[in-house]
PDB file of C-alpha atoms in Angstrom:
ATOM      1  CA  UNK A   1     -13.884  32.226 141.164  1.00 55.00           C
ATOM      2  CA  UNK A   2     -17.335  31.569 139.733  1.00 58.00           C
ATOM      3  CA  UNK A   3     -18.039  28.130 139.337  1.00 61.00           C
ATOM      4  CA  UNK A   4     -22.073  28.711 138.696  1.00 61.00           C
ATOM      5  CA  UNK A   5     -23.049  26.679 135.322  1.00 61.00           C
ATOM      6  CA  UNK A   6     -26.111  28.187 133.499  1.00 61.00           C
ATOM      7  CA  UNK A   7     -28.442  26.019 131.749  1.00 60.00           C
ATOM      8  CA  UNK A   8     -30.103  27.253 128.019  1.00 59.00           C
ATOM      9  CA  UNK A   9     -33.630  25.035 127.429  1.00 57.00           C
ATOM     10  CA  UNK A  10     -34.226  25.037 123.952  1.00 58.00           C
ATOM     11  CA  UNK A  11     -37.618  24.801 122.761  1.00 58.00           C
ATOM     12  CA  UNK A  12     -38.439  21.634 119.934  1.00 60.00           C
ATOM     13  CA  UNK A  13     -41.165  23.754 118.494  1.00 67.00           C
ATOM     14  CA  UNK A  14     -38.883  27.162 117.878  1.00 69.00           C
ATOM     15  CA  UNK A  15     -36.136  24.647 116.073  1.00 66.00           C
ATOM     16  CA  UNK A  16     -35.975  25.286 112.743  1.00 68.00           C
ATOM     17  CA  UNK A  17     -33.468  23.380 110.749  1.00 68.00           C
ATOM     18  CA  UNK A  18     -30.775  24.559 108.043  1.00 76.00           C
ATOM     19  CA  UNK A  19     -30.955  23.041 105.059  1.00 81.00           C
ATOM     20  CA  UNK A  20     -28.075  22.666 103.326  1.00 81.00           C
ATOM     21  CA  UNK A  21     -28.050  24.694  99.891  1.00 86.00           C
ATOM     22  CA  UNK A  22     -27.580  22.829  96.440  1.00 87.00           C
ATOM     23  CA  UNK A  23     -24.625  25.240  95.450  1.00 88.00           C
ATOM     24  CA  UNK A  24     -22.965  23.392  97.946  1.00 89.00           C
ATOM     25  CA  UNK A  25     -23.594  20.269  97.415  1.00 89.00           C
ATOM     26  CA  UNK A  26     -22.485  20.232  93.967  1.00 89.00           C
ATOM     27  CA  UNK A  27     -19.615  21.823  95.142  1.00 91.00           C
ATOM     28  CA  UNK A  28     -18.549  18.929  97.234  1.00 91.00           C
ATOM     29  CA  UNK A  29     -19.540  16.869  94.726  1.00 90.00           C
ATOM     30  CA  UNK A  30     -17.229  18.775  92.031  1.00 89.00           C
ATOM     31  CA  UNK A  31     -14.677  18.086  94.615  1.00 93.00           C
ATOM     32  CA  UNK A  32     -15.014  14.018  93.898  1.00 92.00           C
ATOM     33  CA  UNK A  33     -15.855  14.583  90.007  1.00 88.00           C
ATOM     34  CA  UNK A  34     -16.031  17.937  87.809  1.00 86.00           C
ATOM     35  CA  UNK A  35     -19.285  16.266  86.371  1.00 87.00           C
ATOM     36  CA  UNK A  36     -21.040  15.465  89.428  1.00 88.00           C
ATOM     37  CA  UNK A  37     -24.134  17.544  90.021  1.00 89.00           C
ATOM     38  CA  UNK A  38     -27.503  17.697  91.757  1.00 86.00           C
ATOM     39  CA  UNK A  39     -29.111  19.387  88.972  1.00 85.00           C
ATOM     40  CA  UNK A  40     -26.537  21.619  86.802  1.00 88.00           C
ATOM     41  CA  UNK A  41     -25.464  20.801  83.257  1.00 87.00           C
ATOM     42  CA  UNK A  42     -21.673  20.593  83.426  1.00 89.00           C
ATOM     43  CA  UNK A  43     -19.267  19.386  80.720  1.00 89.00           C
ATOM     44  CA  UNK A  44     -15.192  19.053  80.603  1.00 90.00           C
ATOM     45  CA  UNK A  45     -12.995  19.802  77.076  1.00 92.00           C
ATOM     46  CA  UNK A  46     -11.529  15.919  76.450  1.00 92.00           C
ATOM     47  CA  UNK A  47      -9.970  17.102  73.186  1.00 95.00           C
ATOM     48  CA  UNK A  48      -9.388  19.594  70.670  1.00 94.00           C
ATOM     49  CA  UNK A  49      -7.571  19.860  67.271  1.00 94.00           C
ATOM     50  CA  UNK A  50      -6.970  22.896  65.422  1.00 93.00           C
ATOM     51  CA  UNK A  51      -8.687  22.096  61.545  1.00 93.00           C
ATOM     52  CA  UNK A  52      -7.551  26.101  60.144  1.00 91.00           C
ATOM     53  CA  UNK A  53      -5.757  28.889  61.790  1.00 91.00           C
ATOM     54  CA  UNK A  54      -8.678  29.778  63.346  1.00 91.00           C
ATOM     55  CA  UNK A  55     -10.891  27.330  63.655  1.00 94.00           C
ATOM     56  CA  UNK A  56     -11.446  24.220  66.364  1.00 94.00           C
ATOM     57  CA  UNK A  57     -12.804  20.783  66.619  1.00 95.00           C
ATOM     58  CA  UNK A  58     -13.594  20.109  70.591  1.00 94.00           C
ATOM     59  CA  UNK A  59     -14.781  17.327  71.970  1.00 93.00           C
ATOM     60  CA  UNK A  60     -16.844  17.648  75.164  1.00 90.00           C
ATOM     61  CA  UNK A  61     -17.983  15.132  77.904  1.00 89.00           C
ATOM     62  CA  UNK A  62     -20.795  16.097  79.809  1.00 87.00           C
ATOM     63  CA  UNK A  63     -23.412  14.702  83.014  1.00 86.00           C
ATOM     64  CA  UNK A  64     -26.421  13.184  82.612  1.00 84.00           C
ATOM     65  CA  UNK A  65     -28.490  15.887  83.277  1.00 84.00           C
ATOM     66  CA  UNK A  66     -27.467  17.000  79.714  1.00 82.00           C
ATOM     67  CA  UNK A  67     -30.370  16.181  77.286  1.00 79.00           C
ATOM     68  CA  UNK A  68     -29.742  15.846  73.704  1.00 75.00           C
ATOM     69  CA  UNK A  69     -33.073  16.483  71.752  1.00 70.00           C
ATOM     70  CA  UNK A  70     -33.987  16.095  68.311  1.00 51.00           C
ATOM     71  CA  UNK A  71     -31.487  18.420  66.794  1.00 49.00           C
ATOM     72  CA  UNK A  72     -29.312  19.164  64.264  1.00 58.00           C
ATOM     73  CA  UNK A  73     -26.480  19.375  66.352  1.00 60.00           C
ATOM     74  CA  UNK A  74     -27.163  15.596  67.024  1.00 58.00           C
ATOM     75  CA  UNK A  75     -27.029  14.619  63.440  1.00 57.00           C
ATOM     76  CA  UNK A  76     -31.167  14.521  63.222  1.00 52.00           C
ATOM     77  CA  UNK A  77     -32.893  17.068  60.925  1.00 50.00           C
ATOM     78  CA  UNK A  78     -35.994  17.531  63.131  1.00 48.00           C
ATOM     79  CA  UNK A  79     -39.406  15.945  62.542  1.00 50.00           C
ATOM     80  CA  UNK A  80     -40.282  15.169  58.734  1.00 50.00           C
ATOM     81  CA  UNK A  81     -43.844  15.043  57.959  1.00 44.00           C
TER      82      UNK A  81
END
């Protein structure tokens, strides 16, 4: 039976570390909260009500990192001079 231990010196200076990848950080943030995120826009349906046969309202919550500009989608009409 060999017994004989070998021994593996590891250099500091050819360390290199892995840094961990923002995919999957949101994804274990996603895992806490759906809207959680390092840097992505991410929204969730909260509700939606059918106004025709083929028509929708939806009503969407989204993260912070969602910026709402002057828009018409915001109820502005853009800059008036």
């Amino acid at each position: 039976m060999n017994t004989a231990v070998t021994h593996v010196a590891i250099s500091n200076t050819s360390y290199q570390p892995h840094w961990i990848k923002e995919d999957f950080v949101d994804f274990v943030l996603a895992q806490f909260n759906p809207l959680w995120s390092m840097r992505k826009i991410k929204t969730t349906i909260n509700a939606r009500q059918a106004l025709g046969n083929d028509m929708y309202k939806v009503v969407l919550a989204n993260n912070p990192k969602f910026k709402i500009q002057n828009s018409k989608a915001n109820g502005k009409q853009g800059s008036q001079s």
